[in-house]
Amino acid sequence: MKIRILTLAITVLFIGTTLISCQTSERKSNNVQENLQEVKNKIEKAQISLSKAQHDALDDFQLFKNNAKDRINANEKSILQFKEKIVTANNEKKSEFEEKLSDLENKNTELKNKLNEYKEVSTDKWAIFKKEFDHDMNELGEALKNLTSNNI
């Protein structure tokens, strides 16, 4: 009798373990599918965020580029006006002003080329480029103002 009860208990235990492990596999499968769906949703959101960030960076670059071109064109106009004023300057100062103006014109052309050649839009490199370019443009603007204050 003890053997029958022991055999029955082992059989029930074995069947119970099998049934429980089958349900666990189904639950695991459901959990894996839910996790997979969550990951897919996160990937979609990340792609949308990336796309938006790239679009915003491109818009920022275009806006900066247009503003910089306007500043460069304004510098070119100022340089042309200074060239006209130099014609009436005395000979001693004329060569000095022509030399300074030539340097400023070259710097303006360099900035124009630097802006046109810039293609990288990664945020780190873009921030560095923007900061350096603004600094150079401000220096050029100050140099042009200082040139006019020298009473051409």
mmCIF file of N, CA and C in Angstrom, residues 62-127:
data_model
loop_
_atom_site.group_PDB
_atom_site.id
_atom_site.type_symbol
_atom_site.label_atom_id
_atom_site.label_comp_id
_atom_site.label_asym_id
_atom_site.label_seq_id
_atom_site.Cartn_x
_atom_site.Cartn_y
_atom_site.Cartn_z
ATOM 1 N N GLN A 62 20.692 75.975 -41.681
ATOM 2 C CA GLN A 62 20.266 76.839 -42.784
ATOM 3 C C GLN A 62 20.033 78.269 -42.309
ATOM 4 N N LEU A 63 19.411 78.417 -41.159
ATOM 5 C CA LEU A 63 19.175 79.749 -40.603
ATOM 6 C C LEU A 63 20.505 80.448 -40.314
ATOM 7 N N PHE A 64 21.416 79.732 -39.678
ATOM 8 C CA PHE A 64 22.731 80.302 -39.386
ATOM 9 C C PHE A 64 23.453 80.676 -40.675
ATOM 10 N N LYS A 65 23.392 79.784 -41.665
ATOM 11 C CA LYS A 65 24.079 80.021 -42.933
ATOM 12 C C LYS A 65 23.513 81.257 -43.629
ATOM 13 N N ASN A 66 22.195 81.405 -43.637
ATOM 14 C CA ASN A 66 21.582 82.578 -44.263
ATOM 15 C C ASN A 66 21.979 83.862 -43.538
ATOM 16 N N ASN A 67 21.961 83.839 -42.213
ATOM 17 C CA ASN A 67 22.371 85.017 -41.440
ATOM 18 C C ASN A 67 23.840 85.356 -41.680
ATOM 19 N N ALA A 68 24.676 84.331 -41.731
ATOM 20 C CA ALA A 68 26.103 84.551 -41.965
ATOM 21 C C ALA A 68 26.337 85.125 -43.358
ATOM 22 N N LYS A 69 25.598 84.627 -44.348
ATOM 23 C CA LYS A 69 25.734 85.169 -45.706
ATOM 24 C C LYS A 69 25.333 86.639 -45.739
ATOM 25 N N ASP A 70 24.282 86.988 -45.005
ATOM 26 C CA ASP A 70 23.871 88.394 -44.931
ATOM 27 C C ASP A 70 24.980 89.248 -44.320
ATOM 28 N N ARG A 71 25.595 88.748 -43.258
ATOM 29 C CA ARG A 71 26.683 89.495 -42.616
ATOM 30 C C ARG A 71 27.888 89.618 -43.540
ATOM 31 N N ILE A 72 28.191 88.550 -44.270
ATOM 32 C CA ILE A 72 29.317 88.579 -45.209
ATOM 33 C C ILE A 72 29.039 89.584 -46.321
ATOM 34 N N ASN A 73 27.803 89.577 -46.841
ATOM 35 C CA ASN A 73 27.443 90.541 -47.886
ATOM 36 C C ASN A 73 27.521 91.975 -47.363
ATOM 37 N N ALA A 74 27.091 92.190 -46.128
ATOM 38 C CA ALA A 74 27.192 93.524 -45.527
ATOM 39 C C ALA A 74 28.658 93.939 -45.400
ATOM 40 N N ASN A 75 29.516 92.998 -45.031
ATOM 41 C CA ASN A 75 30.952 93.296 -44.950
ATOM 42 C C ASN A 75 31.510 93.651 -46.323
ATOM 43 N N GLU A 76 31.079 92.921 -47.351
ATOM 44 C CA GLU A 76 31.539 93.216 -48.709
ATOM 45 C C GLU A 76 31.126 94.622 -49.133
ATOM 46 N N LYS A 77 29.899 95.013 -48.799
ATOM 47 C CA LYS A 77 29.441 96.368 -49.126
ATOM 48 C C LYS A 77 30.275 97.410 -48.386
ATOM 49 N N SER A 78 30.550 97.152 -47.116
ATOM 50 C CA SER A 78 31.378 98.085 -46.339
ATOM 51 C C SER A 78 32.770 98.199 -46.939
ATOM 52 N N ILE A 79 33.318 97.086 -47.349
ATOM 53 C CA ILE A 79 34.657 97.083 -47.952
ATOM 54 C C ILE A 79 34.653 97.902 -49.234
ATOM 55 N N LEU A 80 33.615 97.740 -50.055
ATOM 56 C CA LEU A 80 33.518 98.534 -51.288
ATOM 57 C C LEU A 80 33.405 100.024 -50.972
ATOM 58 N N GLN A 81 32.632 100.371 -49.962
ATOM 59 C CA GLN A 81 32.513 101.778 -49.566
ATOM 60 C C GLN A 81 33.860 102.317 -49.084
ATOM 61 N N PHE A 82 34.596 101.514 -48.343
ATOM 62 C CA PHE A 82 35.912 101.952 -47.867
ATOM 63 C C PHE A 82 36.876 102.142 -49.033
ATOM 64 N N LYS A 83 36.792 101.268 -50.018
ATOM 65 C CA LYS A 83 37.655 101.408 -51.193
ATOM 66 C C LYS A 83 37.387 102.733 -51.896
ATOM 67 N N GLU A 84 36.116 103.111 -51.971
ATOM 68 C CA GLU A 84 35.775 104.391 -52.590
ATOM 69 C C GLU A 84 36.329 105.555 -51.766
ATOM 70 N N LYS A 85 36.277 105.438 -50.457
ATOM 71 C CA LYS A 85 36.786 106.497 -49.587
ATOM 72 C C LYS A 85 38.308 106.576 -49.636
ATOM 73 N N ILE A 86 38.961 105.455 -49.842
ATOM 74 C CA ILE A 86 40.423 105.426 -49.878
ATOM 75 C C ILE A 86 40.948 106.248 -51.048
ATOM 76 N N VAL A 87 40.194 106.285 -52.120
ATOM 77 C CA VAL A 87 40.617 107.034 -53.302
ATOM 78 C C VAL A 87 40.881 108.496 -52.936
ATOM 79 N N THR A 88 40.096 109.046 -52.029
ATOM 80 C CA THR A 88 40.256 110.451 -51.645
ATOM 81 C C THR A 88 41.249 110.652 -50.502
ATOM 82 N N ALA A 89 41.747 109.588 -49.913
ATOM 83 C CA ALA A 89 42.686 109.703 -48.791
ATOM 84 C C ALA A 89 44.052 110.162 -49.286
ATOM 85 N N ASN A 90 44.868 110.756 -48.371
ATOM 86 C CA ASN A 90 46.203 111.198 -48.781
ATOM 87 C C ASN A 90 47.103 109.986 -49.006
ATOM 88 N N ASN A 91 48.175 110.184 -49.716
ATOM 89 C CA ASN A 91 49.045 109.075 -50.141
ATOM 90 C C ASN A 91 49.655 108.314 -48.972
ATOM 91 N N GLU A 92 49.991 109.006 -47.899
ATOM 92 C CA GLU A 92 50.623 108.353 -46.759
ATOM 93 C C GLU A 92 49.687 107.333 -46.117
ATOM 94 N N LYS A 93 48.476 107.706 -45.881
ATOM 95 C CA LYS A 93 47.510 106.803 -45.262
ATOM 96 C C LYS A 93 46.871 105.862 -46.279
ATOM 97 N N LYS A 94 46.898 106.237 -47.520
ATOM 98 C CA LYS A 94 46.232 105.445 -48.555
ATOM 99 C C LYS A 94 46.790 104.021 -48.610
ATOM 100 N N SER A 95 48.106 103.890 -48.639
ATOM 101 C CA SER A 95 48.703 102.549 -48.734
ATOM 102 C C SER A 95 48.421 101.734 -47.470
ATOM 103 N N GLU A 96 48.447 102.407 -46.332
ATOM 104 C CA GLU A 96 48.153 101.713 -45.069
ATOM 105 C C GLU A 96 46.712 101.194 -45.060
ATOM 106 N N PHE A 97 45.777 102.038 -45.463
ATOM 107 C CA PHE A 97 44.372 101.626 -45.503
ATOM 108 C C PHE A 97 44.132 100.534 -46.543
ATOM 109 N N GLU A 98 44.794 100.648 -47.695
ATOM 110 C CA GLU A 98 44.630 99.625 -48.735
ATOM 111 C C GLU A 98 45.104 98.265 -48.235
ATOM 112 N N GLU A 99 46.209 98.272 -47.508
ATOM 113 C CA GLU A 99 46.745 97.019 -46.970
ATOM 114 C C GLU A 99 45.787 96.415 -45.937
ATOM 115 N N LYS A 100 45.311 97.239 -45.022
ATOM 116 C CA LYS A 100 44.366 96.754 -44.011
ATOM 117 C C LYS A 100 43.077 96.261 -44.661
ATOM 118 N N LEU A 101 42.614 97.025 -45.639
ATOM 119 C CA LEU A 101 41.377 96.655 -46.320
ATOM 120 C C LEU A 101 41.536 95.353 -47.094
ATOM 121 N N SER A 102 42.702 95.177 -47.700
ATOM 122 C CA SER A 102 42.976 93.934 -48.421
ATOM 123 C C SER A 102 42.958 92.739 -47.460
ATOM 124 N N ASP A 103 43.552 92.911 -46.285
ATOM 125 C CA ASP A 103 43.539 91.840 -45.277
ATOM 126 C C ASP A 103 42.109 91.507 -44.845
ATOM 127 N N LEU A 104 41.323 92.554 -44.613
ATOM 128 C CA LEU A 104 39.931 92.334 -44.192
ATOM 129 C C LEU A 104 39.116 91.675 -45.304
ATOM 130 N N GLU A 105 39.384 92.080 -46.524
ATOM 131 C CA GLU A 105 38.673 91.478 -47.662
ATOM 132 C C GLU A 105 39.026 89.996 -47.789
ATOM 133 N N ASN A 106 40.300 89.675 -47.600
ATOM 134 C CA ASN A 106 40.729 88.268 -47.649
ATOM 135 C C ASN A 106 40.080 87.460 -46.526
ATOM 136 N N LYS A 107 40.025 88.039 -45.346
ATOM 137 C CA LYS A 107 39.401 87.347 -44.203
ATOM 138 C C LYS A 107 37.920 87.108 -44.478
ATOM 139 N N ASN A 108 37.245 88.103 -45.060
ATOM 140 C CA ASN A 108 35.826 87.964 -45.394
ATOM 141 C C ASN A 108 35.625 86.850 -46.421
ATOM 142 N N THR A 109 36.512 86.795 -47.405
ATOM 143 C CA THR A 109 36.437 85.742 -48.425
ATOM 144 C C THR A 109 36.697 84.369 -47.801
ATOM 145 N N GLU A 110 37.657 84.303 -46.879
ATOM 146 C CA GLU A 110 37.930 83.034 -46.187
ATOM 147 C C GLU A 110 36.706 82.554 -45.413
ATOM 148 N N LEU A 111 36.053 83.477 -44.727
ATOM 149 C CA LEU A 111 34.854 83.106 -43.966
ATOM 150 C C LEU A 111 33.740 82.645 -44.901
ATOM 151 N N LYS A 112 33.613 83.312 -46.024
ATOM 152 C CA LYS A 112 32.593 82.924 -47.008
ATOM 153 C C LYS A 112 32.861 81.504 -47.510
ATOM 154 N N ASN A 113 34.114 81.221 -47.837
ATOM 155 C CA ASN A 113 34.480 79.880 -48.309
ATOM 156 C C ASN A 113 34.299 78.833 -47.211
ATOM 157 N N LYS A 114 34.686 79.199 -45.994
ATOM 158 C CA LYS A 114 34.541 78.279 -44.861
ATOM 159 C C LYS A 114 33.073 77.904 -44.663
ATOM 160 N N LEU A 115 32.201 78.885 -44.783
ATOM 161 C CA LEU A 115 30.767 78.638 -44.627
ATOM 162 C C LEU A 115 30.235 77.756 -45.754
ATOM 163 N N ASN A 116 30.649 78.037 -46.980
ATOM 164 C CA ASN A 116 30.167 77.260 -48.128
ATOM 165 C C ASN A 116 30.692 75.831 -48.127
ATOM 166 N N GLU A 117 31.880 75.625 -47.575
ATOM 167 C CA GLU A 117 32.478 74.291 -47.576
ATOM 168 C C GLU A 117 32.013 73.429 -46.409
ATOM 169 N N TYR A 118 31.405 74.034 -45.401
ATOM 170 C CA TYR A 118 31.002 73.268 -44.221
ATOM 171 C C TYR A 118 29.825 72.365 -44.559
ATOM 172 N N LYS A 119 29.990 71.074 -44.310
ATOM 173 C CA LYS A 119 28.943 70.091 -44.614
ATOM 174 C C LYS A 119 28.519 69.289 -43.394
ATOM 175 N N GLU A 120 29.356 69.213 -42.385
ATOM 176 C CA GLU A 120 29.085 68.391 -41.202
ATOM 177 C C GLU A 120 27.956 69.004 -40.384
ATOM 178 N N VAL A 121 26.993 68.186 -39.989
ATOM 179 C CA VAL A 121 25.864 68.698 -39.223
ATOM 180 C C VAL A 121 25.730 67.984 -37.873
ATOM 181 N N SER A 122 26.736 67.228 -37.456
ATOM 182 C CA SER A 122 26.639 66.603 -36.132
ATOM 183 C C SER A 122 26.641 67.702 -35.077
ATOM 184 N N THR A 123 25.920 67.496 -34.010
ATOM 185 C CA THR A 123 25.689 68.566 -33.041
ATOM 186 C C THR A 123 26.972 69.055 -32.372
ATOM 187 N N ASP A 124 27.889 68.168 -32.052
ATOM 188 C CA ASP A 124 29.129 68.588 -31.398
ATOM 189 C C ASP A 124 29.983 69.439 -32.329
ATOM 190 N N LYS A 125 30.207 68.932 -33.526
ATOM 191 C CA LYS A 125 31.033 69.662 -34.489
ATOM 192 C C LYS A 125 30.342 70.946 -34.931
ATOM 193 N N TRP A 126 29.026 70.900 -35.058
ATOM 194 C CA TRP A 126 28.272 72.078 -35.466
ATOM 195 C C TRP A 126 28.397 73.181 -34.425
ATOM 196 N N ALA A 127 28.290 72.834 -33.157
ATOM 197 C CA ALA A 127 28.394 73.835 -32.089
ATOM 198 C C ALA A 127 29.777 74.485 -32.092
#
